[in-house]
Amino acid sequence: MKCWVLVFVCCQFAVRAQFQFNFTDFIPVVADGQNLSKAWDGGLNTPQFSSLDYDYDGDDDLLVFDRGADQIRLYKHVTIGGVPTYQLDLRAHLFFPPQLNYRVTTYDYDNDGRKDLFCYAVGGIQAYRNIGSAATGLQWQAYSPYLVSNYAGPTLNLYISGADIPALVDVDVDGDMDILTYHISGEHLQYHQNQSQELYGHSDSLVFVLKNRCWGKYREDVTSNSLFLNDTSSYCTDGNVSNPELPTNDQLKAHAGSTVLALDLDQSGVLDLVLGDVAYGNLVRLMNGGTSPNTNSPMVSADYNFPSNTTPANVQIFPAAFCLDLDFDQKKDLVVAPNANNVSENENSVWYYKNLGSNQAPVFVYQDNDWLQGDMIDHGAGSVPLLYDVNADGLTDMLVANFYAYKPVLNKEARIAYYQNIGTPASPQLLLVDQDFLNLSSANQGLRLLPAMGDLNSDGKPELLLGKDNGQIAYFENTSTGTTPNFQLQTVALTDNNNVVIQVPLFSAPQLFDYDNDGLLDLMIGHKGGTIHYYRNTGSAVAPVFTLETTQLGGVSVQSNGPDGYAIAHFFKYQDTTYLMVGALDGRIHFYDSIASGTSTNFHERSPDFLGLSAQIGAYAAAAIANLDNDAHLELYVGQDLGGVFLLENEPGSDLSLEPFQVAPLQVYPNPNKGTLMVKGIQGLCSGALISLSGQVVLSFAQVQDQHQLDISSAAEGTYILRLSNGQSSLVIKQ
C-alpha cells in the first residue's frame, strides 16, 4: 500500500510574543436565568458530530465540524467538580489537515484503537490514518487522494456528492469498514463492500467494490419525500451487481443531497436506516426485514417522523443524524442538525435525543433543540460585537449584531442582542436582557444591521447609528432621561455636509471614532467592497456634520479572491497611539499599528491575519477591543460566521506600543524531515525550540537567524512544533 505523509504548515503568529492574546472565558454570561458554560465558544450553525480520542487518554472526545464555515471544533472530555463535561480546545485546527470542507467524520478502519479521519474529496471521499500517540500527539497519514471502488470492471472514484453524508459502517459484520451512499441519481442506496478481509484477512485497507446498487431494495421518489419499498425496478431485482450503470454528466446534476445513518435499531443483526433529504425537514426511519447481514434484505417499513415515540426531529431543511455517546453514560445518543447552509436554522438547530434504552435496543427521547448551542452566545450567522456603555451607568455593555437569523420558512431577519453588564468595574458580568434590541427584526431596516454608538450631541448619552445592507446608515437619537436607553429613529438615511445621503457600496459597517484628535467623533465606514470610507466631523460638539475625506482610508483593502471584502473596521487608542483591526470575509483580521491621523499615507499593516485567527473564525471576521474589568490587559472580542463570539485577553506584561514589526513568511523545509531543517523568514536573531505536541521541549536552539540550518537528527520520529522567540511557529514532521 502506498501512503502519503501529510505536511502541515500552520498559520504563523504574525506579531511578537510581547503582543499576544489568549483565549479565555473569564467574563460570565447569563441568559434565561442560567450561566452559559460555553458562552465564548463561538456558536454553531450546521454541525456534524463524531468522536475522537485526540489526546489518547482513553476517553472519547467530541469532534465537531461545522460545514457552514468549514470549522473544526474539538471538545475535550473533562471532569469538573466530579461531573464529566466537554471543554473546547481552540488549538484543534493545528492538528488537522488544512482546507476541510463539506463533511468530516471518524472511523477506526484499521482496528488499531485510534479513530481515523474521513473527509470530502472532489466527488468522493479522502481518508487519513491516525498515526498519533500520547507521546507524539495527534497526527495523520494520508491514505490516498480519494477512495476508489470497482464498478464491476472499471475502478473509479467512489462517488459521493458534496452535499451527502454517507454511512461508514461494517455492513457485512466482517470487521472492515464498508460504505453506504446514494447513487448519483439519488434514487437508490449503493453498498460499497470493503475487500480488506476478503483479500488480506485483516482490516487495515480501504479496497472497495460496488457490491449492490440497490441496498435495502427501496427507491426514493425524486419529486417527493416518499420511499418505495420492495422496489421491482431492474436496479433492485438482483442482489448483486453484474453490470452497474456508470455515472453520466446528467446524473451528476440530478442528485441534490441525502444523509444516511445506519444502525441496528431492533437487535435483528442487520442495519436499519435513518435518512435525511435536502428538500425536507423530517427524518425517515427504514426498518430492515432481514436477519443476515450477508444478504440484501428489503426494508419493510418506513417511519416518516422519526423518532415517533417522542418529539420527532424537525429542522427546516436537510436534517443529518449522528449517533454517539453525548452524556458519558456509555450509551449512544442521537443528535440531529441541519446539513444545509444559509437555508435552515442557524440557532436552536441542534436536536438532542437521550438514549433511555441500550446500545442494542436504543430508545431515543427528545431533550432539547439547542444542545451545546444553548450554552453559547449564538445569534444566527455573522456575529458582530460592539462594546459600549449602552445605558450610561459606567459599565461597558455588549451588543451582538448578526448578518441574519433564520426565520421560517426560507426567510431571514436581522437582530441585535443586548447584553447588559450587571457586574462591577472590576468583575464584569453580562446578562442577556434583549434578544431583539429595539425590535429591529420588525423595523423593515433590511438585513445585516451593524451598530455604532457615540455621544454625538454632548448630552452624556450615546446615539446609535445602524449600518444597513443597502449601504446607508440609519440614525437613532437617545432621548432617555434615565439609565434605560430610549433610541428614537431620526432618519433612515444619514446625510453628509451637502445633505446627500451617505452611502457605501452595500453592507455598511460604521464606527464612531475621533480619528483626527479634535474632540469630535468622526464616521468610519467599512463595506462589502473591502475599503474604509472616512467622513470627518466638521460640525460641532452638539451638531455633527460629516464630510467625506476619502473612500479608501490608509490604503486599506481587504478583498480576497474577488471583489468582496466585507470590511468591518475597529479603530482604538492605546497609550495615545491609534490602532486598527479590520475583519474580512475570509475570516482574517488585518491589524494596522501606529496610525497617524492624515489621509495621504497608507497605514502600516502589522499582520494580515492577526494571531492566525482565521483558522478558528472561518469567515466574516469582526473584532472589537475593550477592557471590561478595568485592569492592565485589554480584551479582544471576535465575531464570526457561526454567530457566536470568541473572547481573548492580552497577555500579562504585553505592550501594544512596540515598534512596527514586519513579518516575512516563515518557511520550514524540507518537511517531512530526516535530520537537517532549514528555516527562512526570521526577523533578526532569536532562539528556538522543538516542542512535542504534549508540550515537552525536545531540542533547544540558540542564535537562530534567517536561512539557518537546525540539526533535529536526535529527535525521534513524530510531529513537533518549531517555535521561535519572535512568536513565529510551524509544525514539523520528523520521519
XYZ file of C-alpha atoms in Angstrom:
735
model
C 0.000 0.000 0.000
C 1.336 3.391 -0.956
C 0.992 6.170 1.627
C 1.429 9.912 1.588
C 2.595 11.836 4.637
C 0.565 14.969 5.244
C 2.693 18.060 5.855
C 1.276 20.843 7.983
C 2.441 24.406 7.967
C 0.248 26.187 10.442
C -0.700 29.829 10.386
C 2.237 31.793 11.657
C 1.739 34.173 14.515
C 2.391 37.457 12.823
C 3.204 39.533 15.910
C 5.854 39.419 18.567
C 5.239 37.317 21.609
C 5.016 40.553 23.625
C 1.837 41.417 21.768
C -0.271 38.328 22.261
C -3.820 37.417 23.220
C -5.011 34.163 24.719
C -8.481 32.635 24.565
C -10.353 32.989 27.836
C -13.831 32.726 29.347
C -13.313 34.806 32.485
C -16.341 37.062 31.864
C -19.513 35.200 32.949
C -22.610 35.438 30.770
C -26.172 34.801 31.943
C -29.202 34.103 29.739
C -32.670 32.931 30.768
C -31.516 32.639 34.373
C -28.658 30.266 33.523
C -24.911 30.766 33.408
C -23.718 29.967 29.912
C -20.977 27.405 30.497
C -19.696 27.730 26.925
C -20.539 31.381 26.383
C -17.448 32.255 24.355
C -17.230 29.084 22.206
C -18.260 30.837 19.003
C -21.664 29.386 18.046
C -22.823 26.583 15.757
C -24.852 26.555 12.545
C -24.619 23.261 10.641
C -22.529 20.970 12.847
C -21.531 17.370 12.196
C -20.617 15.226 15.202
C -18.203 12.348 15.701
C -15.938 11.049 18.454
C -12.150 11.052 18.641
C -9.728 10.408 21.489
C -7.396 13.168 20.326
C -5.252 13.243 23.463
C -5.022 9.430 23.716
C -6.118 9.303 27.351
C -8.683 6.543 26.794
C -11.703 8.866 26.825
C -13.585 9.762 23.684
C -13.588 13.472 22.969
C -16.077 15.265 20.749
C -15.176 16.324 17.218
C -17.488 18.930 15.711
C -17.188 20.030 12.108
C -19.432 22.912 11.045
C -19.849 22.935 7.301
C -21.277 26.462 7.479
C -17.791 27.905 7.894
C -15.690 24.753 7.396
C -14.582 24.943 11.016
C -13.179 22.198 13.224
C -14.074 22.280 16.922
C -12.599 19.807 19.405
C -14.257 19.339 22.766
C -12.134 17.535 25.295
C -13.782 15.089 27.688
C -13.001 16.559 31.128
C -14.339 16.218 34.653
C -15.101 19.414 36.586
C -16.338 19.140 40.153
C -16.858 15.411 39.694
C -19.124 15.977 36.682
C -17.995 14.955 33.177
C -18.391 17.602 30.514
C -16.908 18.888 27.264
C -14.397 21.730 27.158
C -13.444 23.458 23.922
C -9.817 23.230 22.766
C -9.269 26.031 20.266
C -5.934 24.595 19.141
C -7.800 21.974 17.142
C -7.114 23.427 13.723
C -3.375 22.930 14.292
C -3.787 19.172 14.335
C -5.986 18.578 11.288
C -5.431 18.656 7.549
C -5.999 22.100 6.030
C -8.972 23.144 3.897
C -11.518 20.672 5.187
C -14.972 21.270 3.772
C -18.458 19.773 3.330
C -18.076 16.828 5.710
C -15.751 15.322 8.311
C -16.194 12.152 10.363
C -14.160 9.464 12.120
C -13.974 5.666 11.965
C -11.317 3.231 13.130
C -10.976 1.447 9.809
C -7.775 -0.424 10.693
C -8.943 -1.548 14.165
C -5.873 -0.208 15.945
C -7.897 1.611 18.619
C -7.357 5.034 17.035
C -10.159 6.593 15.032
C -9.172 7.673 11.561
C -10.377 10.692 9.623
C -12.671 10.732 6.592
C -13.446 13.940 4.773
C -14.609 15.309 1.464
C -12.548 14.994 -1.684
C -13.727 16.283 -5.041
C -16.593 13.990 -5.982
C -15.798 11.494 -3.267
C -14.027 10.832 0.000
C -10.480 11.050 1.368
C -9.061 9.107 4.294
C -6.337 9.954 6.807
C -4.945 7.247 9.057
C -4.450 8.199 12.698
C -0.778 7.541 13.500
C -0.550 9.652 16.652
C 0.061 8.675 20.254
C 0.075 10.162 23.723
C 3.770 10.907 23.278
C 3.632 12.475 19.816
C 0.113 13.923 19.870
C -2.492 13.796 17.125
C -1.090 13.273 13.634
C -2.388 11.924 10.341
C -1.126 9.985 7.371
C -2.964 10.476 4.103
C -4.227 7.147 2.791
C -4.791 8.363 -0.748
C -6.065 11.448 -2.573
C -9.503 9.796 -2.716
C -11.038 6.366 -2.252
C -11.908 4.244 -5.281
C -14.295 1.367 -5.931
C -14.529 -1.329 -8.556
C -17.728 -0.807 -10.555
C -17.828 -4.394 -11.877
C -14.998 -3.700 -14.272
C -13.605 -0.199 -14.121
C -12.118 1.100 -10.900
C -13.328 4.641 -10.390
C -13.536 7.337 -7.810
C -16.037 6.183 -5.197
C -18.540 8.906 -5.940
C -20.195 10.718 -3.039
C -21.962 14.011 -3.606
C -20.540 17.007 -1.750
C -23.988 17.524 -0.208
C -24.262 13.936 1.055
C -23.277 12.380 4.329
C -22.697 8.655 3.696
C -22.756 5.876 6.272
C -19.349 4.476 7.157
C -20.301 1.189 8.742
C -19.455 -2.526 8.768
C -22.411 -3.747 6.709
C -21.394 -7.409 6.459
C -20.024 -7.642 10.026
C -16.620 -8.927 8.929
C -14.538 -6.326 10.773
C -13.768 -3.845 7.996
C -15.454 -0.569 7.107
C -17.964 -0.541 4.254
C -19.740 2.466 2.750
C -23.432 3.101 2.072
C -24.025 6.099 -0.158
C -26.587 7.243 -2.679
C -26.293 6.663 -6.390
C -25.609 9.814 -8.386
C -29.282 9.978 -9.368
C -30.265 9.991 -5.705
C -32.859 7.220 -6.048
C -31.014 4.154 -4.757
C -28.564 3.416 -1.972
C -25.321 1.796 -3.072
C -23.330 -0.668 -0.985
C -19.572 -0.488 -1.495
C -18.058 -3.503 0.211
C -14.574 -3.285 1.675
C -12.448 -6.158 0.394
C -9.770 -5.916 3.087
C -10.897 -9.083 4.886
C -11.684 -10.945 1.697
C -8.302 -10.188 0.109
C -5.924 -9.954 3.044
C -7.681 -11.411 6.070
C -7.331 -8.187 8.067
C -8.898 -4.741 8.176
C -6.142 -2.247 7.500
C -7.028 -1.465 3.882
C -9.695 0.532 2.061
C -10.325 -1.501 -1.084
C -13.914 -1.346 -2.304
C -16.188 -2.991 -4.833
C -19.735 -1.962 -5.659
C -21.495 -4.940 -4.098
C -25.058 -3.802 -4.555
C -26.586 -0.863 -6.379
C -29.939 -1.008 -4.568
C -29.138 -1.876 -0.990
C -32.301 -2.277 1.049
C -34.363 -2.736 -2.129
C -36.089 0.614 -1.960
C -36.281 3.633 -4.226
C -36.512 7.283 -3.313
C -39.047 9.385 -5.167
C -37.230 12.214 -6.944
C -40.198 14.601 -6.617
C -41.286 13.970 -3.003
C -40.175 12.595 0.327
C -41.738 9.203 -0.363
C -39.851 5.924 -0.443
C -40.978 2.933 -2.454
C -40.245 -0.299 -0.572
C -39.592 -3.616 -2.299
C -38.776 -1.790 -5.494
C -39.061 -4.077 -8.505
C -37.059 -1.978 -10.937
C -34.079 -3.504 -12.668
C -31.797 -1.856 -10.159
C -33.304 -3.747 -7.258
C -34.275 -7.181 -8.562
C -30.763 -8.580 -8.355
C -28.938 -8.570 -5.057
C -25.508 -8.467 -6.639
C -24.043 -6.110 -9.192
C -23.276 -7.550 -12.575
C -23.175 -4.523 -14.851
C -23.727 -1.331 -12.889
C -24.592 1.853 -14.687
C -21.662 4.240 -14.644
C -22.022 7.923 -13.813
C -23.016 10.337 -16.553
C -22.872 14.132 -16.629
C -26.661 14.371 -16.475
C -26.814 12.119 -13.442
C -24.158 14.196 -11.745
C -26.555 17.123 -11.789
C -29.616 15.155 -10.661
C -28.803 14.295 -7.059
C -29.395 17.140 -4.642
C -28.439 15.620 -1.306
C -29.092 12.889 1.288
C -27.774 11.975 4.724
C -27.505 8.355 5.843
C -27.191 6.925 9.352
C -27.042 3.115 9.511
C -27.562 1.290 12.804
C -29.322 -1.794 14.139
C -32.368 -0.417 15.955
C -34.090 -3.699 16.863
C -31.337 -6.242 17.586
C -32.089 -8.080 14.344
C -28.434 -8.330 13.338
C -28.919 -6.217 10.205
C -28.710 -2.499 9.690
C -31.675 -0.179 9.638
C -31.517 3.325 8.186
C -32.229 6.879 9.314
C -32.374 9.199 6.289
C -32.442 12.955 5.733
C -33.353 14.654 2.460
C -32.131 18.005 1.171
C -35.643 19.292 0.454
C -37.383 18.213 3.685
C -37.042 18.724 7.410
C -38.026 15.311 8.758
C -36.040 12.137 9.363
C -37.205 8.860 7.836
C -36.520 5.539 9.563
C -36.415 2.386 7.458
C -36.568 -0.974 9.216
C -34.698 -3.868 7.683
C -36.717 -7.055 7.322
C -33.704 -9.355 7.040
C -31.843 -11.499 9.557
C -28.461 -11.986 7.869
C -26.026 -9.163 7.168
C -24.684 -11.020 4.139
C -27.855 -10.830 2.117
C -29.518 -7.793 0.622
C -32.752 -7.883 2.543
C -35.532 -5.380 1.839
C -36.661 -2.537 4.044
C -40.141 -3.437 5.255
C -41.463 -0.323 6.991
C -40.957 3.429 6.933
C -41.461 5.964 9.739
C -41.582 9.476 8.306
C -41.485 11.217 11.694
C -38.518 9.670 13.454
C -38.228 9.322 16.394
C -42.030 8.945 16.550
C -42.024 7.774 20.200
C -41.117 11.299 21.277
C -40.886 14.765 19.713
C -39.833 13.991 16.127
C -36.862 15.783 14.651
C -37.967 18.693 12.509
C -35.407 21.107 11.135
C -36.380 23.417 8.339
C -34.400 21.673 5.615
C -31.977 18.769 5.248
C -31.506 17.074 8.620
C -28.451 14.958 9.386
C -28.488 12.429 12.226
C -25.474 11.252 14.226
C -25.310 8.529 16.861
C -22.700 8.778 19.631
C -22.484 8.958 23.409
C -23.095 12.596 24.322
C -23.758 12.329 28.070
C -20.955 9.982 29.186
C -23.245 7.071 30.161
C -21.726 4.622 27.618
C -24.951 4.599 25.595
C -25.076 6.160 22.163
C -27.482 9.054 21.885
C -28.959 10.738 18.826
C -28.167 14.275 17.711
C -29.729 15.954 14.678
C -28.675 19.166 12.927
C -29.297 20.825 9.558
C -26.858 19.981 6.783
C -27.795 22.909 4.550
C -26.060 26.239 4.966
C -27.973 29.536 4.703
C -31.410 27.951 4.144
C -32.115 26.380 7.515
C -31.880 27.188 11.209
C -28.635 28.737 12.439
C -29.671 28.876 16.093
C -31.735 26.358 18.074
C -30.648 23.884 15.437
C -29.028 21.009 17.367
C -31.644 18.443 18.460
C -30.530 16.130 21.241
C -32.198 12.780 21.984
C -31.013 10.864 25.035
C -30.835 7.082 24.733
C -33.004 5.706 27.546
C -32.684 2.167 26.222
C -29.431 0.394 25.397
C -26.925 0.349 22.575
C -28.527 -2.860 21.342
C -32.096 -1.533 21.561
C -31.932 2.259 21.718
C -34.853 4.402 22.811
C -34.235 7.995 21.825
C -36.134 10.604 23.859
C -36.123 14.307 22.995
C -34.265 16.607 25.414
C -33.737 19.943 23.667
C -33.068 21.595 20.291
C -30.027 23.649 21.215
C -27.546 21.121 22.582
C -24.167 22.863 23.103
C -25.649 25.920 21.382
C -27.821 26.779 24.371
C -24.712 27.274 26.481
C -23.170 29.711 23.987
C -23.611 33.236 22.808
C -25.177 32.337 19.468
C -27.248 34.703 17.357
C -27.507 33.071 13.975
C -24.969 33.865 11.295
C -22.282 36.515 11.126
C -21.942 37.987 14.610
C -20.517 41.493 15.104
C -19.783 42.550 18.704
C -19.925 46.166 19.897
C -18.632 47.019 23.374
C -20.101 50.239 24.753
C -21.781 51.631 27.854
C -25.259 51.445 26.344
C -27.177 52.540 29.446
C -24.634 55.125 30.620
C -24.152 53.507 34.040
C -20.358 53.477 33.916
C -20.087 49.795 32.921
C -19.311 48.578 29.418
C -22.112 46.511 27.904
C -22.143 44.386 24.753
C -24.314 44.430 21.646
C -24.090 41.479 19.263
C -25.422 42.106 15.788
C -25.882 39.367 13.230
C -25.914 39.247 9.487
C -29.148 37.368 9.856
C -31.027 34.803 11.885
C -33.075 32.199 10.084
C -36.819 32.769 10.112
C -39.155 30.071 8.767
C -39.997 29.499 6.037
C -36.908 30.169 3.928
C -36.679 33.688 5.308
C -34.172 35.730 7.261
C -34.234 38.539 9.780
C -31.624 40.825 11.300
C -31.427 41.264 15.067
C -29.154 42.812 17.652
C -28.815 41.207 21.080
C -28.230 43.411 24.119
C -26.064 42.088 26.962
C -26.102 44.444 29.933
C -23.119 44.495 32.268
C -24.611 43.826 35.713
C -21.277 43.257 37.428
C -18.824 45.712 38.935
C -15.983 47.763 37.428
C -13.529 45.026 38.427
C -15.773 41.971 37.951
C -17.950 42.262 34.854
C -20.944 40.023 34.268
C -23.074 40.132 31.135
C -26.810 39.499 31.230
C -28.825 38.947 28.067
C -31.717 41.378 28.513
C -32.982 41.588 24.933
C -32.670 39.134 22.033
C -34.089 41.734 19.646
C -32.829 45.153 20.686
C -35.220 47.942 19.597
C -37.331 45.258 17.922
C -35.222 45.781 14.817
C -36.308 42.492 13.250
C -39.724 44.100 12.659
C -38.488 47.569 11.732
C -38.075 46.944 7.988
C -34.480 48.110 8.047
C -33.151 45.215 5.957
C -30.558 42.596 6.818
C -27.103 42.818 8.369
C -27.816 45.727 10.691
C -24.494 46.757 12.227
C -24.470 49.249 15.130
C -22.135 52.082 16.082
C -22.505 54.191 19.212
C -21.202 57.516 20.469
C -22.327 60.720 22.137
C -22.853 62.955 19.119
C -24.675 65.834 20.826
C -22.738 66.038 24.123
C -25.727 65.216 26.309
C -23.949 62.380 28.132
C -25.984 59.681 26.384
C -24.914 57.655 23.377
C -26.605 57.891 20.000
C -26.966 54.876 17.739
C -26.000 54.531 14.087
C -27.171 51.479 12.213
C -25.371 50.268 9.113
C -27.678 48.594 6.583
C -27.397 46.122 3.744
C -28.184 48.824 1.145
C -25.058 50.738 2.193
C -26.914 53.530 4.012
C -26.919 54.392 7.727
C -29.902 54.967 9.975
C -29.648 57.445 12.872
C -31.268 56.932 16.295
C -31.203 59.668 18.946
C -31.152 58.625 22.590
C -33.990 60.503 24.298
C -33.641 58.702 27.618
C -33.986 60.634 30.868
C -32.555 57.794 32.981
C -30.299 54.764 32.662
C -32.672 52.895 30.361
C -31.782 53.898 26.789
C -34.573 55.152 24.552
C -33.423 55.223 20.947
C -35.740 57.006 18.537
C -35.241 56.788 14.775
C -34.485 60.255 13.423
C -33.580 59.465 9.848
C -33.400 56.260 7.864
C -30.566 57.656 5.786
C -27.848 59.752 7.382
C -26.677 62.640 5.165
C -23.355 64.429 4.704
C -22.387 68.122 4.737
C -24.065 68.604 1.357
C -27.282 66.974 2.556
C -26.528 63.993 0.291
C -27.341 60.526 1.620
C -24.223 58.808 2.942
C -23.979 55.504 1.120
C -21.212 52.976 0.590
C -21.218 50.016 -1.850
C -23.567 47.755 0.171
C -23.389 46.426 3.743
C -22.243 49.484 5.636
C -20.315 48.825 8.852
C -19.981 52.154 10.696
C -17.820 53.169 13.626
C -17.743 56.492 15.506
C -14.152 57.374 16.371
C -12.207 60.599 16.851
C -9.710 59.935 14.091
C -8.244 63.448 13.753
C -7.998 64.039 17.523
C -10.101 67.227 17.514
C -12.545 66.066 20.190
C -15.332 65.273 17.701
C -16.446 61.799 16.696
C -15.770 61.064 13.033
C -17.549 58.459 10.939
C -15.605 55.466 9.591
C -17.487 53.028 7.345
C -16.362 49.610 6.142
C -18.387 47.868 3.463
C -18.722 44.928 1.097
C -16.028 46.254 -1.224
C -13.375 45.926 1.485
C -12.226 49.547 1.944
C -12.932 52.201 4.616
C -14.759 55.453 3.891
C -13.739 58.308 6.176
C -16.183 61.108 6.951
C -14.600 63.825 9.115
C -16.885 65.512 11.623
C -16.759 69.182 10.564
C -19.644 70.192 12.794
C -19.688 70.940 16.500
C -19.888 69.069 19.782
C -23.688 69.355 19.733
C -24.369 69.156 15.997
C -22.250 66.716 13.974
C -21.647 67.281 10.268
C -19.958 64.525 8.300
C -17.734 65.443 5.359
C -16.248 62.794 3.069
C -12.450 62.848 3.057
C -11.590 59.567 1.306
C -13.150 56.290 0.165
C -10.020 54.260 0.929
C -8.580 55.443 4.181
C -4.998 54.375 4.740
C -4.954 52.363 1.530
C -6.781 49.581 3.381
C -8.354 46.952 1.146
C -9.299 43.518 2.461
C -10.682 41.971 -0.705
C -9.869 38.297 -1.135
C -10.284 36.120 -4.215
C -12.756 38.502 -5.805
C -14.403 41.887 -5.418
C -15.831 41.292 -1.925
C -14.170 42.028 1.381
C -16.951 42.860 3.866
C -14.652 45.134 5.829
C -15.609 45.791 9.456
C -13.248 48.428 10.854
C -12.465 48.873 14.523
C -10.185 51.775 15.451
C -8.978 52.023 19.027
C -6.493 54.009 21.069
C -3.968 52.590 23.484
C -1.380 54.701 25.285
C -2.080 57.655 22.948
C -1.472 55.523 19.856
C -4.172 54.658 17.323
C -4.533 51.090 16.068
C -6.902 49.489 13.602
C -8.332 45.987 13.226
C -10.308 45.184 10.084
C -12.373 41.995 9.930
C -12.860 40.494 6.491
C -14.956 37.998 4.558
C -12.205 35.345 4.523
C -12.062 35.228 8.338
C -8.879 37.261 8.675
C -8.400 40.226 10.977
C -5.988 42.730 9.443
C -4.039 44.638 12.084
C -2.547 48.102 11.486
C -0.437 49.949 14.053
C 0.919 53.429 14.829
C -1.717 55.173 12.730
C -1.353 58.867 12.048
C -4.483 60.938 11.523
C -3.883 62.060 7.953
C -5.333 60.704 4.717
C -2.307 60.891 2.432
C -0.294 57.898 3.648
C -1.061 54.199 3.765
C -1.384 52.517 7.130
C 1.337 50.127 8.238
C -0.089 46.595 8.212
C 1.446 44.756 11.115
C -0.376 41.490 10.414
C -2.695 40.365 7.565
C -4.076 37.599 9.804
C -3.912 38.699 13.401
C -2.846 35.798 15.666
C -3.705 33.401 12.837
C -7.335 33.616 13.990
C -8.808 32.933 10.555
C -8.364 29.210 11.230
C -10.862 29.478 14.094
C -13.118 32.134 12.583
C -13.688 30.630 9.164
C -15.454 33.615 7.601
C -16.837 37.094 8.293
C -14.452 38.217 10.997
C -15.331 41.158 13.237
C -13.124 42.467 16.061
C -13.614 44.819 18.984
C -11.178 45.869 21.715
C -12.410 46.711 25.233
C -11.421 46.462 28.895
C -14.479 45.436 30.863
C -12.628 44.624 34.078
C -10.543 47.803 34.017
C -7.259 46.013 34.562
C -3.975 46.313 32.686
C -4.982 43.848 29.984
C -7.198 44.575 27.012
C -9.793 42.083 25.800
C -10.401 41.171 22.189
C -13.961 40.223 21.191
C -14.226 38.392 17.879
C -17.404 37.766 15.928
C -17.568 35.293 13.069
C -19.750 33.362 10.651
C -21.258 30.899 13.128
C -22.999 33.586 15.156
C -21.033 33.450 18.399
C -18.215 35.448 19.974
C -14.671 34.463 20.920
C -13.065 36.201 23.906
C -9.316 36.726 24.173
C -7.269 38.656 26.722
C -3.963 40.415 26.285
C -1.121 38.520 27.949
C 0.297 39.883 31.217
C 3.297 42.064 30.520
C 2.419 42.663 26.887
C 2.740 46.086 25.398
C 0.879 47.331 22.367
C 3.246 50.219 21.840
C 6.050 48.145 20.321
C 7.899 49.288 17.238
C 6.352 48.221 13.945
C 7.167 44.636 13.160
C 7.169 43.497 9.554
C 6.684 39.765 9.184
C 8.104 37.742 6.328
C 6.568 34.384 5.525
C 8.139 31.691 7.669
C 9.500 28.793 5.625
C 10.477 25.459 7.119
C 11.836 22.791 4.766
C 12.213 20.009 3.879
C 9.119 18.896 5.705
C 8.821 15.943 6.484
C 12.459 15.957 7.554
C 15.098 13.351 8.364
C 17.798 15.396 10.052
C 18.617 18.960 8.948
C 15.897 21.591 8.891
C 16.228 24.913 7.024
C 14.305 27.945 8.315
C 13.743 31.177 6.353
C 11.780 34.342 7.029
C 13.195 35.027 10.509
C 13.352 38.642 11.566
C 16.662 39.310 13.331
C 18.384 36.961 15.739
C 16.301 34.745 18.000
C 16.277 31.489 19.926
C 14.078 28.498 19.169
C 12.821 25.199 20.451
C 11.477 21.950 19.013
C 8.448 21.044 21.123
C 6.418 17.829 21.147
C 2.647 18.070 20.832
C 2.430 17.148 24.504
C 4.368 20.349 25.334
C 7.823 18.861 26.056
C 10.870 20.751 24.790
C 12.849 18.170 22.800
C 15.617 20.396 21.410
C 16.689 23.991 22.032
C 18.439 26.301 19.576
C 20.367 29.484 20.343
C 21.055 32.377 17.975
C 18.799 31.244 15.138
C 18.892 33.575 12.142
C 17.484 33.719 8.655
C 18.432 30.794 6.369
C 19.711 28.862 9.362
C 20.107 25.075 9.420
C 18.820 23.282 12.505
C 20.007 19.792 13.393
C 16.991 17.698 14.507
C 18.541 14.285 13.809
C 18.440 13.352 17.503
C 14.663 13.762 17.704
C 12.505 10.672 17.397
C 10.022 10.283 14.562
C 6.900 12.302 15.141
C 5.221 15.691 14.760
C 6.667 18.715 16.544
C 6.138 22.437 16.892
C 9.142 24.560 15.954
C 8.720 27.762 17.937
C 10.918 30.820 17.550
C 11.229 33.570 20.122
C 9.682 36.231 17.863
C 6.376 34.390 18.038
C 6.565 32.517 14.766
C 5.639 28.842 14.786
C 5.383 25.943 12.399
C 4.560 22.272 12.654
C 7.331 19.918 11.632
C 7.100 16.224 10.842
C 10.203 14.156 11.544
C 10.379 10.886 9.641
